[in-house]
Amino acid sequence: MNPATPQASRKIGLPPEQFAAAFPFHFALDGDLKFIQAGDTLKRICADVQTGVALEKIFHAMRPRGEVSRQWIENNRAHFFLLEHRKTNLLLRGEFMQLPEQNLWLFLGSPWFTDSSEISALGLRFEDFAIHDPVADMLQVFQANKIALEDAKKLADKLTAQRAELRLANERLRQQEAETNKLALIAARTDNAVVLTDSSGKVVWVNAGFTRLTGYTMEEVIGKTPGSLLQGPETDHATVQYMHNQLSKGEGFKAEIVNYTKAGRKYWLASEVQPIRDEAGQIVNFMAIQSDITARKNSENLLLETSALQRAMLEGAGYAIIACDKQGIIQLFNPAAERMLGYTAAEMVGKLTPAAFHVPEEIAARAKELTAELGREVPVGFATFTAKAELGQPDQREWTYVRKDGSRFPVLLSVTTLFAERGHLIGSLGVASDLTERKRDEEKLRNTVSELERFNRVMLNREARVLELKRQINQLLAAAGRPPDFSSVTETNPSTKLE
Amino acid sequence: MYGMVNKAVEDMVIRHHGEAVWEQIKAKAGVTVDVFMSNESYSDDITYNLIGAASEILKTPAEQILIGFGEHWVLHTATEGYGNLMHAAGRTLPEFMRNLPSFHSRVTMIFPKLQPPHFECTEITSQSLKLHYYSHRQGLAPFVVGLMQGLGLKFKTPVTVCRIAAKDAGADHDIFAVNWSPASAS
């Protein structure tokens, strides 16, 4: 309190007990700044505050700065004083009042705390403070501020974490957006038709490819199901039902189906449909990528027809048709071959080479013959059959086949090599006809000709003898002076003479 | 309501049931506040809604939740926030009870916007007192019972709390008869 401006109009003295209760941390000093009295609480906390002990020995001057002395006190009476108890570091905040009548200095003050933990550390209780003393209030303010700061820190930490998450999310979003833009561009520019429907299958977006394929514009199809526009008389109902079931189950699928363009042109469509789900796993869209596979379907049909023709030819042919891979292993053994040789296709295909039904000596002899003919060593074995054909030369000759039962028969075998598209050898094809009948006919013919020749010879001999007899009769008649009976047979007509 | 109250509800739920349950309760209560600031004033509806949602999700009567909350307040919230000051306020239950009204008076002084309850202790004996609870808020009497029970646990002094006057039954304010064992409280 400033002594120059007294406020009270009456002198009020307090009885010592009331004074002690009102100022539990007070102390009084004599003119030499030695303790002559102190509050009970102060004495309990600072046990070295005892009568007769000098202030400077017990307390250190924190504020105002300076050495503890009467001069220091007098010079700073307009300010508050902050004293530090040397032993406990307790800070006392207060003011010095000079009581000249009693020649003493009175210090009125309270402990100064900055944290509520200090009050516990010193063993103080609220009861140790005067009721008017705001120290407890101040401590509660400090504590409330401390808690507020902790809350603010927690909030700041949370915000920092959220910002970090946001940054990450933004980055992910940016990447997703880039990806989406890329995909959108692909979806828009691709030749495939792309259709996006809602979860009920109604179109929400189509790309230009869809319009090119079907003839329908986006405006014409939005809100409609693709099937209601594109399916027609040759659309397979079972496939439509399958697609419908998959959509109902929320599962993706692939299907090939006949559709019709807006102009009514039929086309084959391959469609891959996938559900698109949100973060909660709920289906929000279906996406279909579709392509026109009409050309492929046509090729497949042609292939099927060709295959059927080939199969019919192979199965119906009267020739044995035997195809081998380049190692000579039989790959095809047609029914005629089965009938001819007595083996089933199952016994031959993938298991044996034609050596199984050839005469080894014939193969060896042919290899020798080819070696001489081609001017290079032709090995005995499967290569013997293909050596000429590999050169692109026709190789047709007679061979002897050996049936499963060991019986033999002649065949005319024509060997052709099989080349893949890039010109490399993939195997050979042998076509063999049974020569047994032909051989038999040839033999019969040969026999007939021989018999006829013999008969001819007999006939010619007989005529020669008749002519000789006629000539002899003519000679006898001439000897008898008679003209010859057989004028056509004369000595001068040698042309009639037979050999 | 004082943000510290909501923060305490959050702490209690997370401590006993985990973060996921707290998020459920917050969602059910329609509360979007991320962090409650202890000394800020929030609408009372937030606290009531949180207690209601907790009651529904935890399948526990609201009264039971409030009693548990009162105990949690003393044993965790107040002790962790104001432990040193609580210690300075009393070493025993009766000592502390005498200082209880001042705590709330100071809250009023420090945060004029807050409207904390007001307590008075009368008929103080060595083993009992009458606790007068004045609040403009409804339905929080079980919370006061929990507070007393929590203090009994904190000071290791078995207490019984009995509401002898109820504001919601027409009384001016709630009055609780608090009894404790003199031997353990001394």
XYZ file of C-alpha atoms in Angstrom:
685
model
C 0.000 0.000 0.000
C 1.252 3.413 -0.830
C 1.815 5.218 2.509
C 1.270 8.590 0.885
C -2.367 7.811 0.100
C -4.064 6.394 3.174
C -7.576 5.152 2.412
C -9.024 4.263 5.771
C -10.487 6.905 8.030
C -10.141 4.947 11.255
C -7.227 3.203 12.851
C -8.114 -0.467 13.082
C -5.970 -2.720 15.195
C -6.283 -6.501 15.113
C -5.833 -8.753 18.108
C -2.747 -11.003 17.598
C -4.787 -14.224 16.938
C -6.923 -12.520 14.328
C -3.837 -10.915 12.792
C -2.107 -14.291 12.644
C -5.163 -15.888 11.041
C -5.475 -13.052 8.542
C -1.750 -13.114 7.647
C -0.418 -16.668 8.149
C 2.695 -15.853 6.074
C 3.559 -12.463 7.628
C 6.730 -11.621 9.465
C 7.962 -8.590 11.414
C 11.558 -7.336 11.526
C 13.300 -5.008 13.911
C 15.343 -2.045 12.779
C 18.280 -4.359 11.989
C 16.025 -6.515 9.799
C 15.988 -9.384 12.278
C 12.868 -11.484 12.810
C 10.819 -10.581 15.822
C 7.573 -12.371 14.753
C 6.219 -14.641 11.956
C 2.954 -16.272 10.960
C 2.384 -19.862 12.092
C 2.187 -21.311 8.615
C 5.372 -19.547 7.532
C 7.182 -20.842 10.578
C 5.923 -24.375 9.833
C 7.109 -24.305 6.251
C 10.301 -22.307 6.882
C 11.507 -23.681 10.167
C 14.592 -21.445 10.194
C 12.485 -18.306 10.514
C 13.178 -17.665 14.131
C 13.327 -14.624 16.357
C 16.616 -12.756 16.176
C 17.737 -14.293 12.888
C 18.592 -11.802 10.126
C 16.242 -11.687 7.124
C 19.108 -11.841 4.620
C 20.271 -15.162 6.057
C 16.893 -16.781 5.481
C 15.592 -15.058 2.372
C 17.195 -14.045 -0.880
C 15.987 -10.940 -2.776
C 14.443 -12.027 -6.075
C 12.582 -8.807 -6.920
C 13.402 -6.005 -6.896
C 16.972 -6.934 -7.601
C 19.459 -6.025 -4.948
C 20.900 -7.028 -1.620
C 18.555 -7.393 1.294
C 18.998 -4.191 3.336
C 16.950 -1.343 4.803
C 18.006 0.808 1.869
C 16.800 -1.834 -0.591
C 13.440 -1.968 1.158
C 13.046 1.764 1.415
C 14.011 2.366 -2.199
C 11.453 -0.107 -3.491
C 8.468 0.426 -1.293
C 6.382 1.407 -4.322
C 6.815 -2.162 -5.706
C 5.943 -5.633 -4.566
C 8.722 -7.749 -3.173
C 9.524 -11.325 -4.094
C 11.633 -13.170 -1.566
C 13.004 -16.659 -2.000
C 13.425 -18.855 1.025
C 16.974 -20.100 0.699
C 16.276 -23.612 1.989
C 12.926 -24.503 0.414
C 12.878 -22.110 -2.555
C 9.430 -21.011 -1.402
C 8.653 -17.658 -2.985
C 6.872 -15.061 -0.875
C 5.130 -12.223 -2.669
C 4.133 -9.177 -0.650
C 4.989 -5.759 0.573
C 7.056 -4.256 3.320
C 5.311 -1.765 5.601
C 7.264 0.400 7.972
C 5.727 0.922 11.415
C 7.907 3.789 12.746
C 6.087 4.005 16.076
C 7.189 0.478 16.864
C 10.447 0.751 14.927
C 9.732 -2.328 12.905
C 9.146 -3.505 9.360
C 6.109 -5.632 8.645
C 5.987 -7.994 5.629
C 2.482 -8.935 4.488
C 2.323 -11.496 1.740
C 1.588 -15.021 0.536
C 3.426 -17.764 -1.267
C 3.720 -17.397 -5.009
C 3.017 -20.583 -6.990
C 3.042 -21.254 -10.676
C 1.943 -24.852 -10.505
C -0.471 -26.654 -8.245
C 2.114 -29.352 -7.608
C 4.133 -26.872 -5.520
C 1.440 -26.582 -2.891
C 1.498 -30.331 -2.340
C 5.300 -30.432 -2.368
C 5.399 -27.945 0.495
C 2.700 -29.829 2.411
C 0.353 -26.862 2.343
C -3.403 -27.081 2.528
C -6.078 -24.573 1.728
C -6.636 -24.232 5.445
C -3.134 -22.786 5.736
C -4.185 -19.771 3.739
C -6.311 -16.884 4.876
C -9.751 -17.002 3.403
C -9.227 -13.636 1.739
C -6.008 -14.857 0.158
C -6.610 -15.536 -3.584
C -3.720 -18.011 -3.815
C -6.075 -21.019 -4.011
C -8.145 -19.212 -6.658
C -5.008 -18.411 -8.589
C -3.873 -22.000 -8.434
C -7.237 -23.113 -9.783
C -6.847 -20.567 -12.597
C -3.359 -21.873 -13.311
C -4.645 -25.418 -13.333
C -7.606 -24.556 -15.550
C -5.211 -22.845 -17.962
C -2.911 -25.821 -17.882
C -5.819 -28.102 -18.745
C -6.954 -25.701 -21.467
C -3.449 -25.783 -22.912
C -3.454 -29.566 -22.807
C -6.821 -29.556 -24.570
C -5.475 -27.127 -27.139
C -2.411 -29.304 -27.637
C -4.602 -32.371 -28.012
C -6.744 -30.492 -30.497
C -3.678 -29.253 -32.334
C -2.257 -32.796 -32.451
C -5.539 -34.095 -33.732
C -5.728 -31.346 -36.325
C -2.146 -32.023 -37.371
C -2.950 -35.714 -37.718
C -6.108 -34.904 -39.628
C -4.204 -32.550 -41.900
C -1.655 -35.281 -42.559
C -4.494 -37.685 -43.332
C -6.082 -35.069 -45.538
C -2.843 -34.538 -47.388
C -2.555 -38.271 -47.944
C -6.202 -38.490 -48.949
C -5.708 -35.580 -51.347
C -2.690 -37.258 -52.826
C -4.624 -40.517 -53.210
C -7.528 -38.566 -54.664
C -5.218 -36.792 -57.098
C -3.752 -40.112 -58.198
C -7.220 -41.620 -58.462
C -8.379 -38.631 -60.445
C -5.440 -38.953 -62.816
C -6.178 -42.649 -63.127
C -9.870 -41.952 -63.598
C -9.148 -39.339 -66.249
C -6.914 -41.814 -68.008
C -9.545 -44.532 -67.774
C -12.259 -42.115 -68.845
C -10.171 -41.203 -71.860
C -9.639 -44.875 -72.655
C -13.322 -45.591 -72.133
C -14.278 -42.714 -74.395
C -11.764 -43.439 -77.141
C -11.657 -47.223 -77.195
C -13.107 -49.095 -80.115
C -14.933 -51.267 -77.639
C -18.407 -50.310 -76.554
C -18.451 -49.281 -72.886
C -21.734 -49.130 -71.008
C -22.218 -47.915 -67.455
C -25.502 -48.741 -65.759
C -26.909 -48.036 -62.335
C -27.369 -50.854 -59.840
C -30.695 -51.797 -61.449
C -29.097 -52.194 -64.872
C -30.382 -48.966 -66.423
C -27.898 -47.144 -68.642
C -26.325 -44.015 -67.192
C -23.479 -43.585 -69.697
C -22.205 -45.085 -72.946
C -19.109 -44.229 -74.947
C -18.752 -43.338 -78.595
C -17.754 -46.945 -79.316
C -21.214 -48.042 -78.198
C -22.841 -45.617 -80.595
C -20.562 -46.763 -83.422
C -21.405 -50.397 -82.723
C -25.142 -50.170 -82.086
C -26.194 -46.968 -83.801
C -27.862 -45.735 -80.592
C -26.774 -42.390 -79.118
C -26.321 -41.840 -75.394
C -29.562 -39.838 -75.202
C -31.466 -42.735 -76.766
C -30.256 -45.340 -74.276
C -30.052 -43.479 -70.946
C -32.526 -44.903 -68.453
C -33.122 -48.050 -70.507
C -31.675 -51.522 -70.110
C -29.288 -52.439 -72.947
C -31.113 -55.744 -73.507
C -34.433 -54.046 -74.173
C -32.882 -52.246 -77.153
C -30.363 -54.694 -78.506
C -31.771 -58.201 -78.211
C -33.767 -59.805 -81.000
C -35.120 -62.996 -82.526
C -31.828 -64.942 -82.628
C -30.699 -63.837 -79.169
C -30.183 -66.918 -77.031
C -32.698 -66.931 -74.171
C -30.549 -69.119 -71.926
C -27.675 -66.637 -72.214
C -30.018 -63.734 -71.436
C -31.273 -65.617 -68.368
C -27.693 -66.317 -67.231
C -26.792 -62.628 -67.568
C -29.901 -61.650 -65.649
C -29.123 -64.095 -62.837
C -25.538 -62.842 -62.508
C -26.713 -59.228 -62.317
C -29.298 -60.174 -59.667
C -26.566 -61.809 -57.588
C -24.324 -58.766 -58.067
C -21.656 -60.890 -59.742
C -19.624 -60.132 -62.856
C -19.737 -62.350 -65.936
C -18.600 -62.798 -69.519
C -21.054 -63.702 -72.238
C -21.322 -63.907 -76.026
C -24.689 -63.089 -77.455
C -26.436 -62.114 -80.666
C -27.559 -58.479 -80.663
C -29.112 -56.182 -83.212
C -28.107 -52.662 -84.183
C -30.579 -49.834 -84.378
C -30.719 -50.512 -88.159
C -31.549 -54.164 -87.460
C -28.199 -55.670 -88.458
C -27.434 -58.821 -86.509
C -24.031 -59.011 -84.829
C -22.271 -61.149 -82.271
C -21.291 -59.353 -79.087
C -18.756 -60.392 -76.445
C -19.582 -58.626 -73.206
C -17.685 -58.518 -69.908
C -19.726 -57.055 -67.078
C -18.348 -56.138 -63.640
C -20.120 -54.623 -60.632
C -18.707 -51.383 -59.181
C -19.092 -51.062 -55.424
C -18.874 -48.115 -53.056
C -16.718 -48.048 -49.916
C -19.466 -49.817 -47.973
C -19.473 -52.634 -50.510
C -22.833 -51.697 -52.001
C -23.183 -52.036 -55.769
C -23.601 -48.616 -57.315
C -22.967 -49.404 -60.974
C -22.329 -52.138 -63.469
C -19.774 -51.579 -66.190
C -19.853 -53.540 -69.431
C -17.055 -53.640 -71.988
C -18.329 -55.026 -75.249
C -16.805 -55.905 -78.572
C -18.159 -57.003 -81.919
C -17.026 -60.589 -82.491
C -19.101 -61.268 -85.594
C -16.011 -61.844 -87.776
C -14.568 -64.271 -85.247
C -17.882 -66.117 -84.983
C -18.063 -66.393 -88.774
C -14.508 -67.767 -88.887
C -15.365 -70.226 -86.163
C -18.391 -71.408 -88.093
C -16.324 -71.756 -91.273
C -13.721 -73.678 -89.327
C -16.390 -75.953 -87.926
C -17.725 -76.622 -91.411
C -14.247 -77.236 -92.790
C -13.444 -79.532 -89.918
C -16.630 -81.482 -90.541
C -15.691 -81.829 -94.222
C -12.173 -82.944 -93.348
C -13.530 -85.401 -90.837
C -15.945 -86.812 -93.407
C -13.147 -87.110 -95.942
C -10.842 -88.839 -93.512
C -13.485 -91.169 -92.215
C -15.109 -91.937 -95.535
C -11.969 -92.311 -97.650
C -11.158 -95.755 -99.100
C -7.472 -94.952 -98.642
C -5.469 -95.399 -95.486
C -4.529 -91.903 -94.383
C -1.779 -91.833 -91.802
C -0.258 -88.594 -90.529
C 2.872 -88.458 -88.421
C 4.671 -85.739 -86.527
C 8.252 -84.887 -87.475
C 9.552 -87.604 -85.168
C 7.421 -90.108 -87.061
C 4.924 -90.754 -84.280
C 1.513 -91.408 -85.770
C -0.920 -88.577 -85.172
C -3.801 -89.621 -87.361
C -4.923 -93.116 -88.353
C -8.161 -93.064 -90.326
C -10.835 -95.800 -90.350
C -9.603 -97.106 -93.732
C -6.146 -97.555 -92.193
C -7.745 -99.416 -89.294
C -9.577 -101.730 -91.688
C -6.537 -102.257 -93.844
C -4.009 -102.957 -91.099
C -6.127 -104.411 -88.317
C -4.850 -101.870 -85.752
C -7.164 -99.376 -84.039
C -6.317 -95.680 -84.076
C -6.041 -95.850 -80.289
C -3.268 -98.420 -80.590
C -1.285 -96.309 -83.018
C -1.857 -92.604 -82.428
C 0.786 -91.014 -80.253
C 2.480 -94.373 -79.691
C 3.999 -95.975 -82.765
C 5.661 -95.066 -86.050
C 4.808 -96.524 -89.455
C 7.720 -98.938 -88.916
C 5.152 -101.020 -86.999
C 3.520 -102.118 -90.267
C 6.399 -101.889 -92.754
C 8.826 -104.619 -93.788
C 12.226 -103.594 -92.357
C 14.180 -104.994 -95.304
C 12.133 -102.869 -97.698
C 12.896 -99.753 -95.695
C 16.629 -100.589 -95.644
C 16.625 -101.264 -99.381
C 14.762 -98.015 -100.099
C 17.173 -96.065 -97.897
C 20.084 -97.455 -99.876
C 18.366 -96.634 -103.139
C 17.647 -93.070 -102.010
C 21.188 -92.599 -100.750
C 22.380 -93.379 -104.256
C 19.700 -91.270 -105.902
C 19.970 -88.175 -103.719
C 23.698 -88.301 -103.217
C 23.505 -88.122 -99.441
C 23.148 -90.612 -96.673
C 19.457 -91.343 -96.100
C 19.038 -93.063 -92.742
C 16.945 -96.181 -92.349
C 13.705 -95.354 -90.539
C 11.036 -92.747 -90.739
C 13.369 -90.413 -92.644
C 13.423 -92.973 -95.464
C 9.760 -92.256 -96.125
C 10.061 -88.482 -96.053
C 13.501 -87.949 -97.650
C 12.114 -87.268 -101.110
C 8.963 -85.534 -100.008
C 11.015 -83.098 -97.940
C 12.666 -81.968 -101.133
C 9.241 -81.265 -102.546
C 9.465 -84.214 -104.908
C 6.613 -86.632 -105.315
C 7.264 -89.873 -103.606
C 4.858 -92.554 -104.640
C 5.843 -96.193 -104.709
C 4.746 -99.598 -103.794
C 5.423 -101.002 -100.366
C 4.474 -104.070 -98.483
C 2.355 -103.530 -95.394
C 2.203 -106.026 -92.539
C -1.173 -106.408 -90.823
C -1.501 -106.830 -87.102
C -2.073 -110.565 -87.726
C 1.219 -110.750 -89.618
C -0.256 -111.156 -93.095
C 1.223 -108.980 -95.802
C -0.274 -107.047 -98.663
C 0.982 -104.578 -101.229
C 0.130 -100.912 -101.087
C 0.783 -97.880 -103.189
C 1.997 -95.247 -100.697
C 2.129 -91.588 -101.505
C 4.034 -89.478 -98.946
C 3.633 -85.733 -98.577
C 5.394 -83.590 -96.015
C 3.386 -81.151 -93.872
C 4.714 -77.667 -93.366
C 3.473 -75.075 -90.891
C 2.740 -71.512 -91.951
C 6.330 -70.365 -91.486
C 7.608 -73.188 -93.638
C 9.046 -75.480 -91.008
C 8.374 -79.189 -91.142
C 5.719 -80.382 -88.756
C 5.205 -83.925 -90.045
C 4.180 -86.055 -92.944
C 1.036 -87.452 -94.433
C 0.898 -90.854 -96.048
C -1.968 -91.998 -98.276
C -1.908 -95.715 -99.049
C -4.155 -97.777 -101.330
C -4.382 -101.531 -101.108
C -2.900 -103.074 -104.272
C -3.993 -106.643 -103.487
C -6.922 -106.558 -105.944
C -4.930 -104.762 -108.578
C -2.095 -107.230 -108.231
C -4.556 -110.090 -108.445
C -6.117 -108.599 -111.610
C -2.727 -108.010 -113.088
C -1.773 -111.620 -112.404
C -5.029 -112.814 -113.945
C -4.400 -110.684 -117.004
C -0.880 -111.906 -117.263
C -2.128 -115.525 -117.094
C -4.767 -114.919 -119.793
C -2.276 -113.358 -122.136
C 0.089 -116.235 -121.616
C -2.658 -118.806 -122.346
C -3.659 -116.924 -125.456
C -0.093 -116.865 -126.635
C 0.212 -120.568 -126.017
C -3.034 -121.179 -127.891
C -1.821 -119.000 -130.671
C 1.349 -120.933 -130.874
C -0.615 -124.220 -130.980
C -2.820 -122.862 -133.687
C 0.077 -121.644 -135.715
C 1.844 -125.018 -135.504
C -1.302 -126.795 -136.606
C -1.627 -124.606 -139.678
C 1.994 -125.104 -140.564
C 1.503 -128.847 -140.464
C -1.624 -128.565 -142.750
C 0.361 -126.551 -145.256
C 3.179 -129.106 -145.190
C 0.666 -131.863 -145.808
C -0.838 -129.883 -148.680
C 2.629 -129.299 -150.095
C 3.496 -132.975 -149.757
C 0.180 -133.911 -151.493
C 1.012 -131.491 -154.294
C 4.481 -133.053 -154.626
C 2.950 -136.530 -154.772
C 0.450 -135.373 -157.416
C 3.227 -133.732 -159.384
C 5.202 -136.950 -159.252
C 2.142 -138.705 -160.598
C 1.880 -136.127 -163.326
C -1.145 -134.637 -161.981
C -1.773 -131.017 -161.278
C -1.588 -129.975 -157.664
C -4.824 -129.909 -155.673
C -3.661 -127.067 -153.493
C -2.508 -124.375 -155.882
C -2.178 -121.847 -153.079
C 0.686 -123.889 -151.656
C 3.513 -123.777 -154.032
C 7.246 -123.601 -153.780
C 7.147 -120.222 -155.507
C 4.874 -118.764 -152.969
C 7.077 -118.642 -149.916
C 4.904 -115.997 -148.302
C 2.501 -118.691 -147.429
C 5.193 -120.542 -145.620
C 4.790 -120.324 -141.922
C 7.639 -120.393 -139.490
C -22.207 -27.584 -19.809
C -18.545 -27.403 -18.969
C -16.514 -29.170 -21.725
C -14.719 -31.090 -19.025
C -17.955 -32.956 -18.343
C -18.251 -34.163 -21.924
C -14.560 -34.945 -21.990
C -15.076 -37.050 -18.876
C -17.957 -38.951 -20.507
C -15.663 -39.611 -23.479
C -12.821 -40.752 -21.245
C -15.091 -43.061 -19.242
C -16.572 -44.715 -22.343
C -13.203 -45.156 -24.063
C -11.598 -46.480 -20.878
C -14.254 -49.156 -20.408
C -15.543 -49.846 -23.914
C -13.001 -48.590 -26.427
C -12.781 -45.914 -29.082
C -15.166 -47.627 -31.533
C -18.043 -47.643 -29.009
C -17.404 -43.965 -28.247
C -17.634 -43.137 -31.948
C -20.913 -45.079 -32.111
C -22.265 -43.172 -29.130
C -21.168 -39.853 -30.604
C -22.793 -40.714 -33.915
C -26.014 -41.778 -32.229
C -26.023 -38.605 -30.139
C -25.388 -36.562 -33.285
C -22.272 -35.040 -31.739
C -19.630 -33.909 -34.211
C -17.205 -32.199 -31.819
C -13.759 -33.751 -32.219
C -12.119 -32.472 -29.062
C -14.012 -31.022 -26.087
C -12.236 -28.025 -24.581
C -12.459 -28.453 -20.828
C -13.194 -24.852 -19.938
C -15.524 -24.088 -22.820
C -19.263 -24.009 -22.404
C -21.228 -26.484 -24.551
C -24.939 -26.929 -24.965
C -26.395 -29.109 -22.223
C -28.102 -31.115 -24.970
C -24.752 -32.554 -25.991
C -24.218 -34.063 -22.549
C -27.790 -35.301 -22.235
C -27.661 -36.809 -25.731
C -24.364 -38.494 -25.019
C -25.686 -40.020 -21.804
C -28.881 -41.109 -23.598
C -26.952 -42.668 -26.488
C -24.552 -44.386 -24.096
C -27.505 -45.796 -22.172
C -28.981 -47.169 -25.391
C -25.794 -48.559 -26.877
C -24.420 -49.961 -23.612
C -27.892 -51.217 -22.679
C -27.543 -49.678 -19.220
C -30.090 -47.413 -17.513
C -29.129 -43.724 -17.709
C -29.235 -43.464 -13.889
C -26.641 -46.219 -13.628
C -24.469 -44.515 -16.220
C -24.679 -41.221 -14.301
C -23.686 -42.878 -11.007
C -20.739 -44.533 -12.740
C -19.927 -41.230 -14.347
C -19.878 -39.493 -10.936
C -17.415 -42.036 -9.610
C -15.312 -41.737 -12.769
C -15.343 -37.943 -12.403
C -13.815 -38.064 -8.941
C -11.419 -40.967 -9.463
C -10.115 -39.959 -12.885
C -11.276 -36.650 -14.284
C -10.900 -34.462 -11.193
C -7.954 -36.392 -9.816
C -6.029 -36.182 -13.081
C -7.004 -32.559 -13.707
C -6.993 -31.086 -10.216
C -5.305 -33.793 -8.123
C -2.935 -31.439 -6.315
C -5.684 -28.997 -5.500
C -7.951 -31.817 -4.323
C -5.116 -32.978 -2.115
C -4.749 -29.469 -0.709
C -8.483 -29.305 -0.176
C -8.502 -32.117 2.339
C -6.858 -35.307 3.417
C -10.112 -36.862 4.598
C -13.626 -37.027 3.259
C -15.130 -34.540 5.757
C -12.223 -32.122 5.210
C -12.692 -32.327 1.500
C -16.463 -31.983 1.747
C -16.001 -28.702 3.601
C -13.979 -27.345 0.670
C -16.228 -28.724 -2.061
C -18.462 -25.633 -2.310
C -15.388 -23.397 -2.794
C -14.236 -25.396 -5.820
C -17.447 -24.652 -7.635
C -17.498 -21.060 -6.433
C -14.062 -20.535 -7.953
C -15.257 -22.081 -11.250
C -17.971 -19.455 -11.315
C -15.400 -16.724 -10.616
C -12.883 -17.961 -13.177
C -15.345 -18.837 -15.957
C -18.277 -16.478 -15.691
C -20.019 -18.080 -18.675
C -20.204 -21.466 -17.029
C -23.051 -22.288 -14.748
C -21.663 -24.902 -12.405
C -23.814 -26.390 -9.682
C -23.610 -24.992 -6.203
C -23.040 -27.158 -3.172
C -23.538 -26.529 0.512
C -22.736 -28.741 3.415
C -24.831 -28.493 6.557
C -25.309 -30.475 9.728
C -21.733 -31.611 9.562
C -20.861 -34.193 12.200
C -17.948 -36.565 12.547
C -19.771 -39.147 10.474
C -22.415 -37.396 8.452
C -23.498 -34.280 6.686
C -26.298 -32.993 4.563
C -25.222 -32.083 1.041
C -27.372 -29.483 -0.661
C -27.172 -29.546 -4.419
C -28.417 -26.563 -6.386
C -28.517 -26.796 -10.140
C -30.714 -25.439 -12.875
C -30.170 -28.726 -14.723
C -32.569 -31.623 -14.483
C -31.878 -35.285 -13.937
C -28.300 -35.150 -12.730
C -28.958 -36.194 -9.095
C -27.577 -39.723 -9.780
C -24.359 -38.033 -10.919
C -24.071 -36.420 -7.447
C -24.606 -39.825 -5.833
C -21.775 -41.140 -8.009
C -19.573 -38.200 -6.993
C -20.075 -38.998 -3.293
C -19.418 -42.677 -3.858
C -16.299 -41.776 -5.835
C -15.069 -39.573 -2.983
C -15.703 -42.462 -0.596
C -13.453 -44.618 -2.772
C -10.819 -41.869 -3.142
C -10.570 -41.306 0.611
C -11.000 -45.020 1.348
C -14.058 -44.170 3.412
C -17.174 -46.239 2.767
C -20.052 -43.815 2.340
C -23.794 -44.148 2.004
C -25.665 -41.517 0.071
C -29.392 -41.098 0.316
C -31.422 -38.462 -1.459
C -33.752 -37.018 1.135
C -35.170 -34.173 -0.945
C -35.680 -34.202 -4.691
C -36.086 -31.152 -6.860
C -37.902 -33.172 -9.501
C -40.399 -34.173 -6.773
C -41.109 -30.566 -5.985
C -38.392 -29.732 -3.431
C -36.486 -26.456 -3.714
C -33.304 -28.386 -4.368
C -31.863 -31.850 -3.922
C -30.552 -32.800 -0.502
C -28.437 -35.862 0.157
C -27.726 -37.451 3.521
C -24.102 -38.541 3.383
C -22.885 -40.917 6.094
C -19.464 -42.433 6.562
C -17.562 -44.444 9.076
C -15.872 -42.060 11.552
C -12.902 -44.333 12.187
C -11.750 -44.536 8.582
C -12.459 -40.857 7.912
C -10.446 -39.518 10.795
